[in-house]
Tab-separated table of N, CA and C in Angstrom:
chain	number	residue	atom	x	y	z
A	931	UNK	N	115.761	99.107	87.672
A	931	UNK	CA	114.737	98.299	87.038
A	931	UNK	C	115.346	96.984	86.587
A	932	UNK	N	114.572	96.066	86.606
A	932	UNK	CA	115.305	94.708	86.118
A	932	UNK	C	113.886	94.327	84.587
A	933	UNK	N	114.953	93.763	83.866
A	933	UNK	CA	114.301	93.856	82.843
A	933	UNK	C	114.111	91.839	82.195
A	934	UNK	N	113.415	91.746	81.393
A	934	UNK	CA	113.229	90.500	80.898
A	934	UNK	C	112.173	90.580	79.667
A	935	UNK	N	112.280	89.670	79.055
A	935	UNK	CA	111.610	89.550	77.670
A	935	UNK	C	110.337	88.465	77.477
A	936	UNK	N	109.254	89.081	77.099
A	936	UNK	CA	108.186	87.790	77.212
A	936	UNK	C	107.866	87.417	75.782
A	937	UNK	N	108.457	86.765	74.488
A	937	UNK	CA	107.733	86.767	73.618
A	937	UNK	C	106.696	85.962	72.981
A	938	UNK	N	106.315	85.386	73.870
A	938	UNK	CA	105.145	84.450	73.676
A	938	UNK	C	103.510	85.591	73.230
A	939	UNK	N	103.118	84.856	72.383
A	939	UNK	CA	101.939	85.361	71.888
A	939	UNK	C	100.555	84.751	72.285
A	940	UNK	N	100.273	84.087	73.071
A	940	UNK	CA	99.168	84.358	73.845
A	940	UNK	C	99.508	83.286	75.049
A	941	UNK	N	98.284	83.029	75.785
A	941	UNK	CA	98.167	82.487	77.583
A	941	UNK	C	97.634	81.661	77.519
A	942	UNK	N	97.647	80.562	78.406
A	942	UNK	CA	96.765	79.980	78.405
A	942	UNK	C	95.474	80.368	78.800
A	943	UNK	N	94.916	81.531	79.239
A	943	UNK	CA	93.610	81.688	79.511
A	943	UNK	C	92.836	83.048	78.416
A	944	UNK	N	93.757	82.773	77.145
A	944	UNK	CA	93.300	83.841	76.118
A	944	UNK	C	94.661	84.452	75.160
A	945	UNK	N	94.355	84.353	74.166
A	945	UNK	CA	94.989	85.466	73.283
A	945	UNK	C	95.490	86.786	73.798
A	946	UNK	N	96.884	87.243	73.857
A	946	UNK	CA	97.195	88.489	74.098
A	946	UNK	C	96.443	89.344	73.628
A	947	UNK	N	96.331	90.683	73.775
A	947	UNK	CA	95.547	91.560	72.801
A	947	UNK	C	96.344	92.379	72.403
A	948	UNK	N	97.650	92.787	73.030
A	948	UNK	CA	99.005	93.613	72.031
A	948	UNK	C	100.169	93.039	72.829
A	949	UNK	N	101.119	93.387	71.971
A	949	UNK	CA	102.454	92.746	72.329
A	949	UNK	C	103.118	93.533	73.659
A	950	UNK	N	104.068	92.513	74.440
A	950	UNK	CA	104.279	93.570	75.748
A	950	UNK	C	105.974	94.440	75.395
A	951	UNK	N	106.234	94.115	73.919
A	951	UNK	CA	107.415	94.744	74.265
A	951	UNK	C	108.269	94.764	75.150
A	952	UNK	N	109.821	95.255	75.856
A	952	UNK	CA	110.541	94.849	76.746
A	952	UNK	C	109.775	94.709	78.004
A	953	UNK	N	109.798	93.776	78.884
A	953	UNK	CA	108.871	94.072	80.358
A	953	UNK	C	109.536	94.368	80.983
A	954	UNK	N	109.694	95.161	81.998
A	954	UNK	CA	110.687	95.758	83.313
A	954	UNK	C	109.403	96.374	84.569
A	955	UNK	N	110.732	95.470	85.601
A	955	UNK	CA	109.701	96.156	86.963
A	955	UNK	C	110.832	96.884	87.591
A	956	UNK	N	109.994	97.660	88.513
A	956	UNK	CA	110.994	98.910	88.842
A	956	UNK	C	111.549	98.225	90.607
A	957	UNK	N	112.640	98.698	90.986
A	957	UNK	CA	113.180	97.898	92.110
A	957	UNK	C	112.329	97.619	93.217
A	958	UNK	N	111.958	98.630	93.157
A	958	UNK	CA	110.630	98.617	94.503
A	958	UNK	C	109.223	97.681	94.337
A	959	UNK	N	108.923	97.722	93.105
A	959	UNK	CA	108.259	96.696	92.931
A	959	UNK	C	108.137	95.087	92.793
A	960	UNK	N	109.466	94.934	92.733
A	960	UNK	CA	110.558	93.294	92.847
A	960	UNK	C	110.417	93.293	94.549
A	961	UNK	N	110.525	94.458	95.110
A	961	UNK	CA	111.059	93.882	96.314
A	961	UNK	C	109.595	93.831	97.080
A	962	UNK	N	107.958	94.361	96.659
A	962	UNK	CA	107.090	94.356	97.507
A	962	UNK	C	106.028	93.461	96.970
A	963	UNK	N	106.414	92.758	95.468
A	963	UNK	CA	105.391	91.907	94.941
A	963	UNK	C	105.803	90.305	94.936
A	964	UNK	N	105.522	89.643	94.842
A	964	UNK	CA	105.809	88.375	94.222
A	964	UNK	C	105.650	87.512	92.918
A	965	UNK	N	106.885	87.268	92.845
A	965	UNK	CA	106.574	86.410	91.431
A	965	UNK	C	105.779	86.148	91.066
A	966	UNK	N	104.683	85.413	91.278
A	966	UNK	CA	103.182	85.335	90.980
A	966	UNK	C	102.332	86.290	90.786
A	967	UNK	N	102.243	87.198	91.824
A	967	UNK	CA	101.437	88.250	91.553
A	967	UNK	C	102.042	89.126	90.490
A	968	UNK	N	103.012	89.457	89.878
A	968	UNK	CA	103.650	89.878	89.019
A	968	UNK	C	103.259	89.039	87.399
A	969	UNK	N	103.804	87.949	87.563
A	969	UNK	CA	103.328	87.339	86.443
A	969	UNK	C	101.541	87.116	86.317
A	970	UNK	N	100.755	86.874	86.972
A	970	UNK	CA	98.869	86.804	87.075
A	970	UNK	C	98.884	88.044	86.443
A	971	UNK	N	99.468	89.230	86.834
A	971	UNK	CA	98.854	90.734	86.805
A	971	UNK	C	99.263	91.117	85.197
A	972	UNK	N	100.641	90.859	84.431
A	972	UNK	CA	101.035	90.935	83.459
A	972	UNK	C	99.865	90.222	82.149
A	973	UNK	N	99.691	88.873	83.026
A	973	UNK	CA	98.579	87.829	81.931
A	973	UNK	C	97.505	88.704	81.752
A	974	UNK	N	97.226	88.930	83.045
A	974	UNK	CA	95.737	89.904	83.326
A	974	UNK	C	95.720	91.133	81.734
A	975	UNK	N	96.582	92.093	82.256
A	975	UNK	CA	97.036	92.899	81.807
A	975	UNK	C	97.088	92.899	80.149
A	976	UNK	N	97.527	92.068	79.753
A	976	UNK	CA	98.195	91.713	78.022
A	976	UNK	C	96.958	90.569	77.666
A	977	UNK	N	95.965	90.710	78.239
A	977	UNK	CA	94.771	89.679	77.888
A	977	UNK	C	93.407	90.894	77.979
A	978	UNK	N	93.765	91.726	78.304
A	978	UNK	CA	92.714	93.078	78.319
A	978	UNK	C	91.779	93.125	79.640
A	979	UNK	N	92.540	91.903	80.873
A	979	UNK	CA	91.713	92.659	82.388
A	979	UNK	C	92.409	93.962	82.856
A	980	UNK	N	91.643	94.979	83.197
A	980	UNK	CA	92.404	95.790	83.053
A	980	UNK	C	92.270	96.277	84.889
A	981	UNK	N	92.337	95.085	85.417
A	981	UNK	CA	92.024	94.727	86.581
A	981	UNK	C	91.316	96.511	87.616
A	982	UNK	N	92.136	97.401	88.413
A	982	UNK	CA	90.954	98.095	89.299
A	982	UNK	C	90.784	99.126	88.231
A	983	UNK	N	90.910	99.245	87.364
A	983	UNK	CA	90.552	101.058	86.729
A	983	UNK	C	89.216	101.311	86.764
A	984	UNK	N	89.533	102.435	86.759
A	984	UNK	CA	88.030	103.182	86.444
A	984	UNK	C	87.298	102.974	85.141
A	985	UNK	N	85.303	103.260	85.683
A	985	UNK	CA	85.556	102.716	84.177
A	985	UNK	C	85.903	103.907	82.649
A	986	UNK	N	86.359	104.955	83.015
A	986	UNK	CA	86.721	105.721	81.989
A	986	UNK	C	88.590	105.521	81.699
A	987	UNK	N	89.280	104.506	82.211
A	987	UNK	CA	90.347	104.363	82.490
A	987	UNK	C	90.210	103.003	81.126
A	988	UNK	N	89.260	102.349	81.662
A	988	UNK	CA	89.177	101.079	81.038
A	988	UNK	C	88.659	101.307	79.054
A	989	UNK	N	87.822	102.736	79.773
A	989	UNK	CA	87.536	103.054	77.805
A	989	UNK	C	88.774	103.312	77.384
A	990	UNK	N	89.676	104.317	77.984
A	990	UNK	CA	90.647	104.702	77.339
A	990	UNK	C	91.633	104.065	76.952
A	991	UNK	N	91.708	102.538	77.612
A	991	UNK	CA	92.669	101.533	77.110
A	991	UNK	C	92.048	100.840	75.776
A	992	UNK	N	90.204	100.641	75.925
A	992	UNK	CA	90.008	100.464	74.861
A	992	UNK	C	90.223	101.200	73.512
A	993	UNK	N	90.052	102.199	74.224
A	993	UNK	CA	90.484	103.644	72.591
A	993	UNK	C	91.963	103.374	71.660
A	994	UNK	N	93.023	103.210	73.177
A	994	UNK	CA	94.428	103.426	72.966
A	994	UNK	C	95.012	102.225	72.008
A	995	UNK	N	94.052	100.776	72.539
A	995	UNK	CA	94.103	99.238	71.281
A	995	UNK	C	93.920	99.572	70.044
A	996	UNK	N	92.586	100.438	69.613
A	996	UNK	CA	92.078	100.628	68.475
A	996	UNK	C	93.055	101.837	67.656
A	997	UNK	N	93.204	102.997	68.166
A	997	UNK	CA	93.746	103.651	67.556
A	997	UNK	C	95.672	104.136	67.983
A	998	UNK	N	96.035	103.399	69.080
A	998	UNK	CA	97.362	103.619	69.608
A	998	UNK	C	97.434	104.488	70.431
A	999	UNK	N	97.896	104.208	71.599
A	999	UNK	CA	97.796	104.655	73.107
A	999	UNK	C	98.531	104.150	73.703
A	1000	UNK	N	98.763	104.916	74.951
A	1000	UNK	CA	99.294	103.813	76.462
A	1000	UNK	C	98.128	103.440	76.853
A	1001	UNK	N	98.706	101.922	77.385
A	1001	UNK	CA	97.467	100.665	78.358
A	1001	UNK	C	97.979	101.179	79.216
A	1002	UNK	N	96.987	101.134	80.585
A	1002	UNK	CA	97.227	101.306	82.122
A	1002	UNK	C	96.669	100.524	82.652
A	1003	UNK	N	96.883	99.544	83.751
A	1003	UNK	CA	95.999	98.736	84.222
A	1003	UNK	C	96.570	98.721	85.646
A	1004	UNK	N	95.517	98.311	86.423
A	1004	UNK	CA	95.678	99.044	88.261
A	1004	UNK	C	95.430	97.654	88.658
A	1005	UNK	N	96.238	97.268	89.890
A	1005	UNK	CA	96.613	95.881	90.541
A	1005	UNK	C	96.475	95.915	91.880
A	1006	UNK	N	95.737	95.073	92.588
A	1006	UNK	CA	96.323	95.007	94.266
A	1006	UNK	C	97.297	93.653	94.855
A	1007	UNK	N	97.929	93.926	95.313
A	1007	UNK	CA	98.697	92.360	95.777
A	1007	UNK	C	98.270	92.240	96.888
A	1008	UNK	N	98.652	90.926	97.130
A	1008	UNK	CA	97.835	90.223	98.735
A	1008	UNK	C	97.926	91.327	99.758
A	1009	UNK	N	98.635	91.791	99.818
A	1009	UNK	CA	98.872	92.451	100.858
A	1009	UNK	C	98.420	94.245	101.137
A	1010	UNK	N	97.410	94.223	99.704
A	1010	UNK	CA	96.613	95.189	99.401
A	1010	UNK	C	97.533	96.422	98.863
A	1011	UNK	N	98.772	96.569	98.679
A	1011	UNK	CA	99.240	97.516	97.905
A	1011	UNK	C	99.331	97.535	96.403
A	1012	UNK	N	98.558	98.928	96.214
A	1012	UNK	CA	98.319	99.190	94.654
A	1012	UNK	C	99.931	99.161	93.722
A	1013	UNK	N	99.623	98.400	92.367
A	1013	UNK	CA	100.704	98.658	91.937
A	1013	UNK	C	99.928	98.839	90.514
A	1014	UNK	N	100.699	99.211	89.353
A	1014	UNK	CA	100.529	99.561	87.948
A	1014	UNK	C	101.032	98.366	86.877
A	1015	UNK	N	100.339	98.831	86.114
A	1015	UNK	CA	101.608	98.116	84.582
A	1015	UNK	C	100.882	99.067	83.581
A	1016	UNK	N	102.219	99.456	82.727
A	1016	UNK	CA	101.744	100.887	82.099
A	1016	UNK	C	102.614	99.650	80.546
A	1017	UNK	N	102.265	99.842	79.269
A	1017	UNK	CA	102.612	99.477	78.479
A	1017	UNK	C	102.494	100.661	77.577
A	1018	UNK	N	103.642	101.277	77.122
A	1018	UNK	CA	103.689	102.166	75.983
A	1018	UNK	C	103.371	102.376	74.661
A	1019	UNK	N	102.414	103.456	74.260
A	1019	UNK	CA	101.988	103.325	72.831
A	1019	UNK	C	102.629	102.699	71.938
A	1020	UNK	N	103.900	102.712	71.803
A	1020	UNK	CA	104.631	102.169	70.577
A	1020	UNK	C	104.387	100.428	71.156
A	1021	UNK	N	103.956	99.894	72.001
A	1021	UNK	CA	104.072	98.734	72.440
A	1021	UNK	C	105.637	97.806	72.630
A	1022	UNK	N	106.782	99.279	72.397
A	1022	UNK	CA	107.753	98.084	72.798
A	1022	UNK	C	108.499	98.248	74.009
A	1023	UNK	N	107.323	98.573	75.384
A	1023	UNK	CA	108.109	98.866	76.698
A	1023	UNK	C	106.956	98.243	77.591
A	1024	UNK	N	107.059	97.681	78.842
A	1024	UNK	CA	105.621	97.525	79.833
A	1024	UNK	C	106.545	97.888	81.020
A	1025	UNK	N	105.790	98.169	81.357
A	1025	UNK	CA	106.657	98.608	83.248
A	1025	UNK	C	105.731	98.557	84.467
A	1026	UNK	N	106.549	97.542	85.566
A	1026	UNK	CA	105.642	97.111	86.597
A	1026	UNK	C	105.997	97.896	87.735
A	1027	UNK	N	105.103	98.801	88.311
A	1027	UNK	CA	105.542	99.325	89.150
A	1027	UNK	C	104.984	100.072	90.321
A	1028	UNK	N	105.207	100.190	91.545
A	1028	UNK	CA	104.037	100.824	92.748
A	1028	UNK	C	103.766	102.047	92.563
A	1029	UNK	N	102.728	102.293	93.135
A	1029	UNK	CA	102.391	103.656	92.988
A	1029	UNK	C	102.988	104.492	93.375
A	1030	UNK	N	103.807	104.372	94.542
A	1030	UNK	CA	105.022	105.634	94.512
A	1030	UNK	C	106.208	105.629	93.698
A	1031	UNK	N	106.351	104.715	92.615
A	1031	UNK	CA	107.488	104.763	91.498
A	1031	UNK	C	106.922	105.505	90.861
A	1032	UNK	N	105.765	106.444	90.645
A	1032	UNK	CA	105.181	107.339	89.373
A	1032	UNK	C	105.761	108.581	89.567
């Protein structure tokens, strides 16, 4: 996993809605995404799009804000492979990663 630190508190296209804690993507996901799509999906993500989930996926991230939870939020990159970003209840971990890193 390669790891990096985001501590900026909001985007330009909105206020964070929780902190991302350490960010790390997992190797496989460095090597099948791109910088961009990595960083869009993170903004997405830490701004409350909770881009493909379901919508009982999407309550449960709302639940997990209000009362403390893991966020999950579901991604496609250009090239149509699904990837994740899972941010941990305690909010001090996010992890970017394909669906076969689970």
């Amino acid at each position: 996993m390669i790891a990096f630190n985001d501590n900026s508190h909001s985007s330009s296209s909105g206020r964070l809605r929780f902190p991302p804690g350490q960010i790390v993507i997992t190797s496989n996901a460095l090597a099948q995404l791109s910088h961009a799509e990595v960083f869009t999906a993170l903004k997405r993500h830490l701004t409350g799009d909770w881009g493909d989930c379901c919508p009982e996926g999407r309550q449960a991230n709302e639940l997990a804000l209000e009362l403390g939870g893991r966020v999950f939020s579901v991604y496609h990159s250009e090239d149509h492979h699904k990837f994740w970003i899972i941010t941990e209840a305690d909010h001090t971990l996010t992890t970017v990663l394909m669906q076969d890193d689970y």
